[in-house]
Every structure is written in C-alpha cells, then in structure tokens.
C-alpha cells in the first residue's frame, strides 16, 4: 500500500517546523512516500500535526519535531504498522476522533486540514462549488434572500446582517459594482481568516463569486494584509486554478456570468481593517477613514456600490447554499445565528481554532478546549475581540458567546479572538498598551483618536507612577468619553473598552492599594 | 542624493527597470500600492528616485506619493539590513512574554526598533500580529514566522542568519557540517 502522509503548509505549522519535518521524512525514508501538504485542522497546539492515511481513516501524531521522525519510522510509519504505531508517544488516534475536533461544529471550516488547499478535485469531492451551482440557478433577489434567511452577520466584528448589506448593494443602481473581501485580519489573537485562506482558499473564491452573482458585481478584490505571505501564495495559486477551470472569468461554469478576482496586499496598517480605510487603501491612497454616510454599499470602491465582507462571512456563504439557509440558521442562539470560529490564543495550553454554534460559554472554551494556561499558572484575564476588546475578569467568564450577551457586559465578541493571560500579567500595562497601540495605528484623521491615544498613554503613566492618581483617573475616564463619543470609527471609539475594563475589574493593578493610601 | 547611484553604478538600467515596474501596474485601479510593493520587492526599499517616476506616471505629485509611502509601516525609504526581523507586540504574544523577548532582542543586537545592526545584517522592527497567536510569542524573519520563541531560540536564530552568510561566502561545503 502506498504511504500517504499529511503535513500542513499552514503558517503556524511552518512556524513550528513543518518544513523541517517534511525534509527529514523525505531524507530518512528509503522508499517513495507521498507527502500531501494540507492545511491545518486548527489544532495548533499539536502542530506540526502529521497524519497517516490508513484503511480506517487518518491517524494523527503531534506535535512532531524533526527528532521524532526517526522514531516514527522505527515504529513502522512507512509500513502502516498501526499496532506498533499505537505505542508511539505522539500517537493521537484517528484525527476525526480527537475530542478537540470531534466536539466542534465544523461548518465553515468543514474542509480545513482535510484537503490539499490547492487541489480542486479534493475541494469538489467535499461539496466544493455546490453552493455556486445552486446560486447559478437563482435570481439576484433569491440569492440575497437566502443569505438573509441564514441570519449570517458580519464576522469581522461589527456583526451587521450580511443579507441586508447585500440587499443595499443590489438595490443601488450602478453599471459597475464590486465585492471586496476584508482579509486585513489585524486583531491580535485572531487567525481564523488566515487559517481558512491557507487551508481552503476555494471556499473564499466560491463565496465571493456568489456575492458577485447576488448583486451583479463583476470584479472582486481580496485585500490581504502583508503580514500573511503564505496566505498570499496559496490564494494566488487557487485563483489561477479557478481561472483555468472556468470558475472565474467571463463565463463562470459556462454561464454568462462574469467575475474577476484579484489579491491586493496591504502594507502594515491596522486601520485598513476598517472598511472605509480599506477602500481608500485599495484605491492607492493613505488609509484614512471616510466619514459615513455614504455607506460603502452605496459609494464604496471608486465611488461604486461595494460589498465589503470579512473572510469568514464570505466563506460561510457556500454552505448556506449547499445545505440551505435553515441548516445554518439552526445553529446559534438569540440573534446570533450559525457558528463562530473562536480562536484560542495567548497563554493557553491548547490553542487553536474552535468552531461552535453561538451560545457556548467562554468557560467551556478556555477549560474544556483550551485546557487552562500554557504556563500552568492561574488565569487572570481574558481579552476577547482583539485589541479593542475588553479584558474580562473571572466573574464574567460564564458569558455566552453571543453578540448581544457580550454587549450587555460592555464587551465585544469581535472577530472571535480569545487571548488568555495568567496571573503574572500586569493589567495596568495592558491598559497602557491599548492606548499605545491606538497611537501607533491611528490613521490621524480625527483628533480624539490621534491625540487622545497619546494623552492616554501619558495619563496612564502618571497613574502608574502615583502622580495625582485620583485626579488622573478622572482625567482618564473623561478622555475615554471623548474618544468613545468623538471618534470617527471604532479605532478611537473602542480603544477605551480595554482601558475601562482594566479600571473597572483590575483597578488594583492600576492603583496599587498599599501605595494609594497616601493619596488624596 | 541619488540612492540608485549608490547601490549600483548603472543608474540608467535601474531607471529603466523602475519605469517598467510602474508601467506594468499604473493602469490598475488603485495601482499605487501594487507598484510600491513591486519596487520594494525588487530593491528591499523604495529608492527616492522612484517617487518622481511614479508621480509622473500616475499624474500625482511626489508629495502625494510620499504621503502614501509614509502612511504604511511596511514601506521603507531607506535600505534595510540583509534580514528584517520582526517581533510581534500583539496581546497574545505579550501574554507569552514577548516584552522580555523584545528587550532581549534589542540588547543582544544592540539596536532599537527601526534600526539596523552596524554589520547591516539585521533590521529590527515591531509587528502587530502575525496570526500565529496560538503558538506565541512569534518572530518573523523575512517571510518566515517562528513560533514559541524564547531568548535562547532567538539567539540561535540570529546565529543562523550570520552563519549562513559566512558559509556561503566562505566555502559551500561548510553548510553541511
């Protein structure tokens, strides 16, 4: 039997040494060995994850380092000697039965890690382009209605109903419309966009084509951040294949529908994840935020009606068509329908991607999936939703993953990033960093954000250094009000979220009690 | 000062090359960023002489082009070292000790962020998230991300950068040692 081994070419797998493992395996196996470079399953704590195809399915080993290759071969990797391989310390059993994976609702990420990302046949064999096939038989309004019925809301963080955005673009009269994919995944602690682009790029292409069909847009752009070079390579390979096989271009699947797609690379600016700043950047300008209205759906790229959707919103579209809006809508709770790919990151033992229907509690995620901290120290704080998200204390970890539930506690779910801190974290420094980050990344257009963030760092420094703490705390609160109410976009408007959460829940880090006594 | 004349005597050929790059993308809608990426990919930075060419071809002023370049952290107007080493400052990396790593890198290389070592081997830059947050802290060298970084691994990585250069210029066989 042919030996078929899977070792991912995903960024995290590579960062943990996947290429070296491949080299060692090729070098040490004296026979022909078929090594497939798949995407990652998202079980990053196990990367590099090596899988062996067997008659019962794929079995996994991980995390595999170069030094483990010799023992894997000695245990009969190349002879499919499962009896012996079972005794290998890195043996994990059937991949699909690993609890971390088995307990998930893999809808959007159904194919991640299973297929070779740029093998079209792999994609087609697992329902690939079935959603497009269905959409090709629907009219514009029917496509938009299906997305509306699914309850899908923007997964970039703002959670705006995707179907309504599409409807606005559909209703806007114009000779040229655009589909822009926001792949400027800048939030720390998030990697869902990167993971799916590297593991299953065709699903993004398919989602964008369907969006194009929905509103009669013939041109799409994927605005990808420059920090993701591996995603660029894989996306461009996939787009080329899609053109060669007539999924892109003038006659999609022999129909009269036309859709072109191009990857555009950002240049290291967090603010370009904000949709209007992104559009400016895409137009070749400084990424200054535009004031709204007009909405991008009315006047977007080059002044034309434009759908700007996050990667996960667009990659969730194909399954909505393949399995039906109702199927997707059945997952979730309240007004948060479908699934959310949560990303467990930071000081966590088992970091990775967990796709679940909305409604699971943060506790479940960090303990059942995450397995506690990486350091083994107790957890102190969890930041959810990126650099603009609040730091949550233990008393809030029971919160259910739901847009509205998070809003109720002055927090945000955002793009689903969950960053865990252990008890060595100094939350005063985290509050300071929130302001510092805003100062570095502000586009500079509006004063509360541009100047407020600089003043924020100064004021927090004063508080940390016991300089008129009471007065400066008041000033900080006041500054937060100004930024929240007076900024043009979420950058300045939400930077106060993490700062205020530190003041409220970790105040003793900011104003050390023993030292604060002498203060008036 | 003409940067191109500094890097090579053949300024004409390089002006030609710049013109070809700009011409190939100037008609793309919003083609400026793709042009800047291509130029930086070719030279490692954006030579000052390129600004005039881009401005003329895109019918903008040099100041406008400069304004775009200076807005983005990724673009640089000065030549970097042979290796660009980026240390992630994102929260996930902070939770795993990136601050300590950052200090170690600065001390051991004897440079601050935005600076280049005297031997022109390493330019150190901050970066805000590399998407490797489950295996933090992360460092990027060129296009390669390295996860679960610590002081020791960082030193090893830096040594490799210098060793590789030596072995190439010294004797190819040394690489296999």
XYZ file of C-alpha atoms in Angstrom:
697
model
C 0.000 0.000 0.000
C 1.189 3.449 -0.934
C 2.323 5.531 2.034
C 0.337 8.746 2.192
C 1.296 11.277 4.833
C -0.186 14.714 5.515
C 1.905 17.573 6.907
C 0.364 21.062 6.783
C 1.784 24.050 4.972
C -0.135 26.419 7.224
C 1.788 29.360 8.744
C 1.603 28.049 12.304
C 2.618 24.548 11.246
C 5.554 26.078 9.388
C 6.379 28.297 12.368
C 6.620 25.151 14.463
C 8.917 23.417 11.971
C 6.680 21.543 9.495
C 9.049 22.066 6.569
C 11.932 20.549 8.504
C 9.806 17.539 9.381
C 8.981 17.070 5.695
C 12.660 17.292 4.782
C 13.649 14.800 7.469
C 10.916 12.394 6.432
C 11.926 12.523 2.776
C 15.561 12.077 3.700
C 15.069 9.203 6.114
C 12.502 7.159 4.197
C 14.231 4.952 1.714
C 11.065 4.422 -0.291
C 8.643 6.581 -2.213
C 6.436 8.437 0.138
C 3.522 10.628 -0.815
C 3.574 13.719 1.376
C 0.497 15.914 0.987
C 0.864 19.486 2.197
C -2.625 20.039 3.569
C -3.986 22.991 5.501
C -4.153 22.925 9.268
C -7.026 21.355 11.190
C -6.659 24.290 13.528
C -5.396 22.193 16.430
C -2.375 24.427 16.678
C -1.126 23.012 19.976
C -0.474 19.806 18.036
C 1.385 21.384 15.113
C 3.213 20.140 13.245
C 0.480 17.506 13.062
C 1.469 14.523 10.976
C -1.315 12.334 9.649
C -1.062 8.913 8.083
C -3.776 7.643 5.755
C -4.989 4.187 6.796
C -7.869 1.995 5.699
C -9.804 3.170 8.775
C -9.181 6.857 8.152
C -6.373 9.212 9.020
C -4.431 8.726 12.232
C -2.538 11.603 13.765
C 0.737 12.227 15.533
C 1.701 15.503 17.103
C 3.358 17.750 17.775
C 6.035 16.153 15.589
C 9.529 17.578 15.699
C 12.403 16.694 13.406
C 13.862 14.443 16.082
C 10.655 12.398 16.197
C 10.843 11.344 12.568
C 13.352 8.607 13.254
C 11.237 7.009 15.973
C 8.081 7.279 13.867
C 9.799 5.368 11.089
C 11.143 2.862 13.611
C 7.574 2.374 14.834
C 6.522 1.375 11.341
C 5.155 4.613 9.876
C 6.150 3.525 6.397
C 4.677 0.045 6.793
C 1.328 1.157 8.198
C 2.133 -0.836 11.286
C -0.741 0.546 13.355
C -0.232 -1.962 16.174
C 3.249 -0.675 16.721
C 2.481 2.952 15.907
C -0.185 2.993 18.621
C 2.604 2.777 21.149
C 4.360 5.861 19.840
C 4.220 8.630 22.449
C 2.883 11.114 19.881
C 0.094 8.822 18.642
C -3.287 10.563 18.852
C -5.587 8.007 17.250
C -7.981 8.801 14.433
C -7.781 12.521 13.726
C -11.531 12.952 13.467
C -11.969 11.435 16.927
C -9.606 13.823 18.715
C -12.058 15.385 21.217
C -10.908 18.943 20.463
C -12.029 18.410 16.869
C -14.884 15.952 17.390
C -16.745 18.312 19.736
C -16.790 21.178 17.230
C -19.433 22.253 14.732
C -17.271 22.460 11.671
C -19.436 24.194 9.087
C -17.363 26.974 7.577
C -14.169 25.074 8.369
C -15.558 21.699 7.250
C -12.672 21.030 4.871
C -9.861 22.747 6.777
C -6.935 20.408 7.181
C -8.620 17.581 5.345
C -7.812 18.685 1.827
C -4.791 19.867 -0.062
C -5.726 23.563 -0.301
C -4.913 23.879 -3.973
C -6.276 20.552 -5.149
C -9.539 21.375 -6.904
C -10.588 17.721 -7.045
C -10.241 17.493 -3.259
C -12.430 20.561 -2.949
C -15.050 19.239 -5.373
C -15.161 15.857 -3.646
C -16.258 17.517 -0.386
C -19.189 19.625 -1.659
C -16.941 22.238 -3.229
C -18.687 24.648 -5.651
C -22.060 23.013 -4.884
C -23.236 26.297 -3.369
C -22.256 28.145 -6.525
C -24.078 25.574 -8.630
C -27.254 26.312 -6.678
C -26.756 30.060 -6.772
C -26.344 29.978 -10.543
C -29.939 28.775 -10.774
C -31.313 31.569 -8.599
C -32.002 35.194 -9.422
C -30.371 38.104 -7.565
C -33.148 38.563 -5.052
C -33.379 34.853 -4.307
C -29.655 34.730 -3.532
C -29.882 37.728 -1.219
C -32.984 36.276 0.448
C -31.164 33.031 1.169
C -28.350 34.899 2.909
C -30.897 36.949 4.861
C -32.704 33.791 5.938
C -29.479 32.269 7.228
C -29.182 35.048 9.803
C -25.497 35.481 8.939
C -23.985 38.595 10.497
C -20.646 40.139 9.632
C -17.908 38.048 11.206
C -15.332 40.816 11.041
C -16.631 42.088 14.336
C -19.377 44.598 13.644
C -21.975 41.827 13.258
C -24.064 43.728 10.718
C -26.554 41.449 8.949
C -24.817 40.296 5.762
C -28.035 39.872 3.801
C -29.099 43.458 4.428
C -25.727 44.732 3.262
C -26.097 42.675 0.089
C -29.633 43.981 -0.409
C -28.390 47.569 -0.209
C -25.790 46.913 -2.878
C -28.301 45.041 -5.024
C -30.729 47.960 -4.826
C -28.099 50.597 -5.616
C -28.202 51.388 -9.335
C -24.748 51.369 -10.961
C -23.055 49.973 -14.020
C -20.114 48.654 -12.016
C -20.254 47.116 -8.552
C -17.553 45.445 -6.504
C -17.055 42.651 -3.978
C -14.243 43.352 -1.560
C -13.066 40.747 0.897
C -11.614 42.207 4.054
C -8.671 39.912 4.781
C -6.816 42.503 6.833
C -7.049 40.362 9.953
C -5.140 42.659 12.287
C -6.641 41.793 15.675
C -4.118 40.150 17.912
C -5.301 36.711 18.931
C -7.123 36.044 15.689
C -6.135 33.737 12.871
C -9.398 32.309 11.536
C -9.115 34.233 8.256
C -5.539 33.182 7.743
C -6.314 29.577 8.601
C -9.150 29.222 6.127
C -7.339 31.082 3.342
C -4.391 28.737 3.770
C -6.465 25.596 4.291
C -9.401 26.059 1.930
C -8.936 29.036 -0.406
C -11.547 27.827 -2.904
C -14.320 28.327 -0.360
C -13.478 32.040 -0.220
C -13.402 32.231 -4.003
C -16.783 30.467 -4.130
C -18.291 32.793 -1.527
C -17.097 35.832 -3.438
C -18.464 34.572 -6.749
C -21.859 34.009 -5.117
C -21.743 37.557 -3.703
C -20.920 38.788 -7.202
C -23.878 36.898 -8.664
C -26.155 38.299 -5.956
C -25.553 41.946 -6.778
C -24.248 41.791 -10.369
C -20.693 42.670 -9.409
C -18.094 41.507 -11.894
C -14.933 42.393 -10.028
C -13.708 41.204 -6.662
C -10.687 42.058 -4.568
C -9.220 40.247 -1.610
C -7.470 42.876 0.493
C -4.916 40.741 2.316
C -2.549 42.005 4.978
C 1.139 41.960 4.137
C 1.893 40.001 7.316
C 0.365 36.907 5.684
C 2.776 35.946 2.862
C 1.845 32.260 2.972
C -1.852 33.038 2.525
C -0.965 35.173 -0.487
C 0.891 32.324 -2.164
C -1.925 29.837 -1.583
C -4.707 32.253 -2.600
C -2.947 33.174 -5.817
C -2.368 29.518 -6.681
C -6.045 28.784 -6.069
C -7.234 31.790 -8.086
C -5.117 30.715 -11.040
C -6.637 27.233 -10.920
C -10.136 28.717 -10.640
C -9.470 30.773 -13.793
C -8.083 27.749 -15.639
C -11.176 25.713 -14.776
C -13.657 28.487 -15.618
C -14.837 29.213 -12.125
C -13.533 32.731 -12.601
C -13.504 34.899 -15.703
C -16.014 35.766 -18.375
C -18.155 32.611 -18.402
C -18.360 31.087 -14.946
C -19.228 27.399 -15.298
C -20.242 28.008 -18.943
C -22.894 30.524 -17.844
C -22.979 34.127 -18.989
C -21.897 35.340 -15.589
C -18.630 37.174 -15.288
C -16.446 37.513 -12.202
C -12.810 38.515 -11.918
C -10.820 38.224 -8.726
C -7.534 39.704 -7.623
C -5.490 39.650 -4.427
C -4.304 43.050 -3.217
C -1.738 43.322 -0.455
C -1.960 45.791 2.416
C 1.112 47.381 3.890
C 1.088 47.034 7.643
C -1.692 49.322 8.792
C -4.169 48.022 11.363
C -6.633 50.750 10.476
C -7.055 49.318 6.980
C -9.201 46.611 8.539
C -11.810 49.352 8.949
C -13.863 49.092 5.777
C -13.650 52.685 4.545
C -9.947 52.915 5.314
C -9.528 49.640 3.449
C -11.281 51.087 0.424
C -9.040 54.162 0.447
C -6.015 51.878 0.603
C -7.387 49.735 -2.205
C -7.695 52.905 -4.260
C -3.993 53.511 -3.727
C -4.283 56.204 -1.097
C -3.385 56.739 2.530
C -5.710 54.586 4.574
C -7.701 57.450 6.060
C -11.119 56.575 7.404
C -14.060 58.037 5.470
C -16.987 59.535 7.263
C -20.222 57.630 6.854
C -22.680 58.129 5.209
C -22.364 57.388 2.397
C -22.084 53.702 3.211
C -19.669 51.637 1.115
C -22.725 49.708 -0.049
C -23.807 52.898 -1.823
C -20.469 54.550 -2.551
C -17.606 52.164 -1.999
C -14.596 51.305 -4.130
C -14.054 54.112 -6.659
C -17.404 55.541 -5.599
C -19.360 52.491 -6.745
C -21.666 50.230 -4.693
C -19.441 47.730 -2.936
C -19.939 44.753 -0.656
C -17.156 44.741 1.914
C -17.293 41.474 3.856
C -14.915 39.728 6.180
C -13.280 36.455 5.093
C -15.367 34.346 7.475
C -18.624 35.981 6.362
C -17.824 35.154 2.745
C -16.526 31.643 3.456
C -19.748 30.903 5.358
C -21.840 31.680 2.279
C -21.200 28.471 0.266
C -22.501 26.123 2.970
C -25.611 28.290 3.338
C -26.376 27.463 -0.283
C -25.165 23.868 -0.209
C -27.134 22.866 2.861
C -29.754 25.589 2.911
C -30.214 28.723 4.998
C -32.279 26.809 7.539
C -29.476 24.345 8.219
C -27.117 27.180 9.042
C -29.693 29.156 10.968
C -30.406 26.183 13.223
C -27.067 26.727 14.936
C -26.647 29.569 17.385
C -28.692 31.456 19.952
C -30.796 34.607 20.055
C -29.938 36.899 17.183
C -26.505 35.307 16.731
C -27.136 32.581 14.182
C -24.821 29.963 12.773
C -21.345 29.265 14.008
C -18.486 31.355 15.317
C -14.912 30.251 14.780
C -13.320 31.095 18.108
C -9.575 31.434 18.236
C -7.885 30.388 21.464
C -4.628 32.227 21.855
C -2.086 33.729 24.194
C -1.242 31.915 27.399
C -3.311 28.821 26.703
C -2.296 25.194 26.798
C -4.301 24.063 23.796
C -4.521 26.993 21.447
C -6.303 26.700 18.146
C -9.491 27.200 16.238
C -12.789 26.088 17.738
C -15.855 26.479 15.538
C -19.046 26.206 17.540
C -22.614 27.386 17.241
C -23.110 30.642 19.159
C -24.109 30.102 22.761
C -21.224 28.181 24.292
C -19.738 29.858 27.346
C -16.290 31.335 27.480
C -15.585 28.971 30.398
C -16.256 25.930 28.249
C -13.884 27.192 25.621
C -10.941 28.015 27.803
C -11.213 24.973 30.025
C -12.784 22.188 28.001
C -10.956 23.072 24.824
C -8.112 25.282 25.978
C -7.128 23.124 28.936
C -6.035 26.045 31.093
C -2.954 28.217 30.751
C 0.219 27.245 28.950
C 2.297 28.364 31.916
C 0.253 26.330 34.381
C -0.369 29.479 36.442
C -3.946 30.506 37.246
C -5.779 32.570 34.645
C -6.193 36.227 35.406
C -7.844 37.921 32.460
C -9.229 37.135 29.048
C -9.308 39.636 26.249
C -11.995 38.835 23.731
C -12.337 40.532 20.357
C -8.861 41.860 19.661
C -7.005 44.964 20.853
C -10.258 46.935 21.055
C -11.983 44.316 23.186
C -12.473 44.400 26.943
C -10.396 42.410 29.429
C -12.789 40.100 31.224
C -12.301 39.068 34.860
C -13.200 35.624 36.126
C -16.675 36.753 37.179
C -17.561 37.265 33.511
C -16.210 34.041 32.044
C -19.607 32.390 32.230
C -20.784 34.780 29.490
C -22.207 33.015 26.470
C -20.681 33.648 23.083
C -23.386 35.804 21.618
C -23.112 39.320 20.217
C -25.820 40.697 22.477
C -24.627 38.925 25.645
C -21.211 40.481 25.194
C -22.690 43.887 24.517
C -24.566 43.638 27.802
C -21.298 43.444 29.742
C -19.642 46.295 27.784
C -17.526 43.812 25.859
C -17.325 42.707 22.249
C -17.078 39.339 20.556
C -15.435 40.983 17.573
C -13.746 38.540 15.255
C -13.735 35.824 17.914
C -10.210 36.148 19.250
C -9.761 34.916 22.809
C -6.450 35.859 24.431
C -5.710 34.378 27.826
C -3.417 35.990 30.413
C -2.098 34.262 33.509
C -1.684 35.841 36.938
C 1.700 37.342 36.102
C 0.050 39.861 33.765
C 0.154 43.497 34.853
C -3.175 44.843 33.710
C -2.055 48.456 34.088
C 0.469 47.754 31.335
C -2.271 46.195 29.203
C -4.389 49.331 29.576
C -1.372 51.426 28.650
C -0.724 49.235 25.616
C -4.285 49.723 24.378
C -3.621 53.470 24.188
C -0.116 52.975 22.792
C -1.434 50.703 20.049
C -4.076 53.267 19.136
C -1.380 55.949 18.929
C 0.725 53.769 16.603
C -2.143 52.686 14.388
C -4.477 55.701 14.329
C -4.993 56.993 10.799
C -4.799 60.505 12.214
C -7.933 61.864 10.633
C -9.850 62.683 13.808
C -8.434 64.337 16.908
C -9.919 62.212 19.715
C -8.160 59.158 18.329
C -4.934 60.767 17.121
C -4.235 62.952 20.156
C -6.399 61.183 22.702
C -4.385 57.983 22.447
C -1.098 59.839 23.034
C -2.585 61.623 26.042
C -3.977 58.287 27.195
C -0.502 56.784 27.422
C 0.728 59.833 29.344
C -2.133 59.812 31.812
C -1.841 56.074 32.463
C 1.883 56.505 33.027
C 1.135 59.157 35.600
C -1.342 56.885 37.348
C 1.157 54.021 37.365
C 3.779 56.386 38.807
C 1.461 57.560 41.625
C 1.243 61.079 40.265
C -2.085 62.561 41.417
C -3.754 59.205 40.889
C -7.270 60.245 41.772
C -7.271 63.285 39.544
C -5.603 61.470 36.681
C -8.044 58.580 36.892
C -10.830 61.093 36.493
C -8.993 62.594 33.553
C -8.574 59.149 32.008
C -12.288 58.489 32.315
C -13.002 61.827 30.726
C -10.568 61.085 27.917
C -12.246 57.729 27.341
C -15.595 59.535 26.998
C -14.126 61.910 24.428
C -12.592 59.107 22.395
C -15.694 56.948 22.574
C -18.116 59.671 21.583
C -15.968 61.801 19.335
C -14.019 59.388 17.130
C -14.954 58.735 13.534
C -14.501 54.973 13.663
C -14.080 52.041 16.015
C -10.320 52.517 16.383
C -10.605 55.569 18.622
C -14.157 54.764 19.618
C -13.365 51.369 21.090
C -9.842 51.812 22.433
C -11.498 52.856 25.730
C -13.076 49.368 26.028
C -9.936 47.554 27.199
C -8.852 50.599 29.221
C -12.168 50.910 31.042
C -12.338 47.187 31.706
C -8.968 47.411 33.443
C -10.132 50.369 35.535
C -13.317 48.563 36.469
C -12.137 44.998 37.012
C -8.409 45.200 37.632
C -8.247 48.562 39.367
C -5.811 47.273 41.971
C -3.214 46.775 39.215
C -3.619 50.368 38.167
C -3.803 51.916 41.604
C -1.782 49.678 43.884
C -3.775 49.694 47.169
C -0.869 49.823 49.597
C 0.673 52.764 47.808
C -2.571 54.573 47.136
C -3.242 55.256 50.822
C -1.200 58.407 50.940
C -3.089 59.867 48.002
C -5.816 62.397 48.373
C 21.499 62.228 -3.336
C 20.564 59.500 -5.725
C 20.055 56.200 -3.917
C 20.294 54.165 -7.025
C 23.687 55.510 -7.951
C 24.815 54.466 -4.521
C 23.707 50.910 -4.868
C 24.816 50.478 -8.423
C 26.804 52.367 -10.975
C 24.326 51.627 -13.671
C 21.662 54.182 -12.855
C 20.170 54.164 -16.330
C 19.393 50.473 -16.261
C 17.718 50.854 -12.893
C 15.683 53.822 -14.016
C 14.576 51.621 -16.865
C 13.630 48.862 -14.503
C 11.631 51.245 -12.320
C 9.833 52.565 -15.374
C 8.945 49.037 -16.445
C 7.582 48.230 -12.974
C 5.488 51.391 -12.843
C 4.231 50.972 -16.405
C 3.129 47.403 -15.767
C 0.756 48.399 -12.965
C -0.068 52.057 -13.476
C -3.378 51.369 -15.224
C -4.704 49.083 -12.487
C -7.498 50.711 -10.495
C -5.738 51.891 -7.345
C -2.434 50.665 -8.681
C -0.162 52.637 -6.361
C 0.151 50.045 -3.607
C 0.889 47.204 -6.041
C 3.550 49.416 -7.664
C 5.145 50.232 -4.316
C 5.129 46.542 -3.346
C 6.822 45.573 -6.590
C 9.509 48.212 -6.191
C 10.163 47.292 -2.575
C 10.276 43.636 -3.543
C 12.929 44.446 -6.143
C 15.147 46.758 -4.070
C 14.257 45.994 -0.472
C 13.089 49.603 -0.117
C 11.670 52.391 -2.239
C 14.509 54.424 -3.736
C 13.858 58.154 -3.691
C 14.304 58.394 -7.429
C 11.255 56.137 -7.835
C 8.945 58.772 -6.352
C 9.366 61.106 -9.312
C 8.763 58.343 -11.821
C 5.625 57.128 -10.031
C 4.313 60.668 -9.599
C 4.696 61.479 -13.291
C 3.158 58.224 -14.465
C 0.201 58.372 -12.064
C -0.314 62.083 -12.590
C 0.161 62.872 -8.915
C 2.711 64.946 -7.023
C 5.799 63.483 -5.377
C 4.421 64.738 -2.068
C 1.280 62.672 -2.571
C 3.324 59.551 -3.308
C 5.494 60.236 -0.281
C 2.366 60.689 1.798
C 1.144 57.241 0.853
C 4.522 55.602 1.474
C 4.899 57.196 4.888
C 1.394 56.180 5.958
C 2.172 52.459 5.824
C 4.547 50.780 8.274
C 5.543 48.212 5.663
C 7.066 50.616 3.151
C 10.543 51.964 3.733
C 12.536 54.718 2.068
C 15.924 53.581 3.341
C 17.799 50.388 2.695
C 17.257 47.774 5.422
C 19.741 45.177 6.631
C 20.112 41.825 4.908
C 17.439 40.373 7.197
C 14.332 42.070 8.502
C 13.499 40.617 11.897
C 10.032 41.462 13.173
C 8.991 40.849 16.755
C 5.291 40.604 17.421
C 3.962 43.043 20.004
C 0.349 41.841 19.894
C -1.502 40.982 23.093
C -1.372 37.216 22.533
C 2.405 37.405 22.311
C 2.532 39.729 25.320
C 0.647 37.102 27.308
C 3.511 34.738 26.490
C 6.374 37.032 27.372
C 7.074 38.969 24.189
C 8.090 42.042 26.167
C 11.003 40.125 27.645
C 11.868 38.769 24.208
C 11.723 42.270 22.759
C 14.146 43.539 25.395
C 16.464 40.615 24.842
C 16.495 41.154 21.091
C 17.260 44.841 21.453
C 20.035 44.211 23.956
C 21.650 41.299 22.179
C 21.568 43.004 18.787
C 22.384 46.346 20.379
C 19.731 48.182 18.364
C 16.272 49.594 18.912
C 13.193 49.032 16.762
C 13.626 50.652 13.371
C 17.406 50.324 13.475
C 19.941 48.170 11.654
C 22.976 46.442 13.138
C 26.316 48.011 12.217
C 27.226 44.999 10.086
C 23.991 45.626 8.143
C 22.850 42.086 8.826
C 19.669 42.689 10.799
C 16.995 45.357 10.840
C 14.694 45.051 13.848
C 11.037 46.004 13.520
C 7.925 45.709 15.681
C 4.928 43.990 14.144
C 1.366 43.840 15.388
C 0.202 40.273 14.944
C 1.433 37.583 12.607
C -1.613 35.344 13.030
C 0.396 32.755 14.934
C -1.271 33.643 18.227
C -1.860 30.066 19.418
C 1.884 29.405 19.421
C 3.136 32.735 20.742
C 5.434 34.566 21.041
C 6.217 34.963 17.365
C 9.074 36.376 15.354
C 9.232 36.793 11.597
C 12.458 36.711 9.632
C 11.856 37.658 6.018
C 8.736 35.717 5.084
C 9.190 33.010 7.714
C 7.336 33.015 11.016
C 8.873 31.292 14.032
C 6.626 30.311 16.938
C 7.093 29.634 20.666
C 10.100 31.919 20.629
C 12.309 32.499 23.646
C 15.630 34.218 24.293
C 17.671 31.103 23.630
C 15.866 30.198 20.414
C 16.156 33.793 19.289
C 19.936 33.762 19.731
C 20.121 30.528 17.766
C 18.014 32.039 15.012
C 20.221 35.119 14.841
C 23.351 32.968 14.795
C 21.935 31.032 11.886
C 21.480 34.254 9.937
C 25.154 35.116 10.299
C 26.438 31.576 9.893
C 24.553 31.070 6.687
C 26.101 34.191 5.214
C 29.581 33.098 6.229
C 29.219 29.603 4.894
C 28.010 30.891 1.567
C 30.848 33.323 1.125
C 33.437 31.078 2.745
C 33.036 27.635 1.423
C 29.880 25.906 0.337
C 30.865 22.647 1.951
C 30.718 24.215 5.396
C 26.952 24.304 5.154
C 26.792 20.546 5.503
C 28.926 20.421 8.593
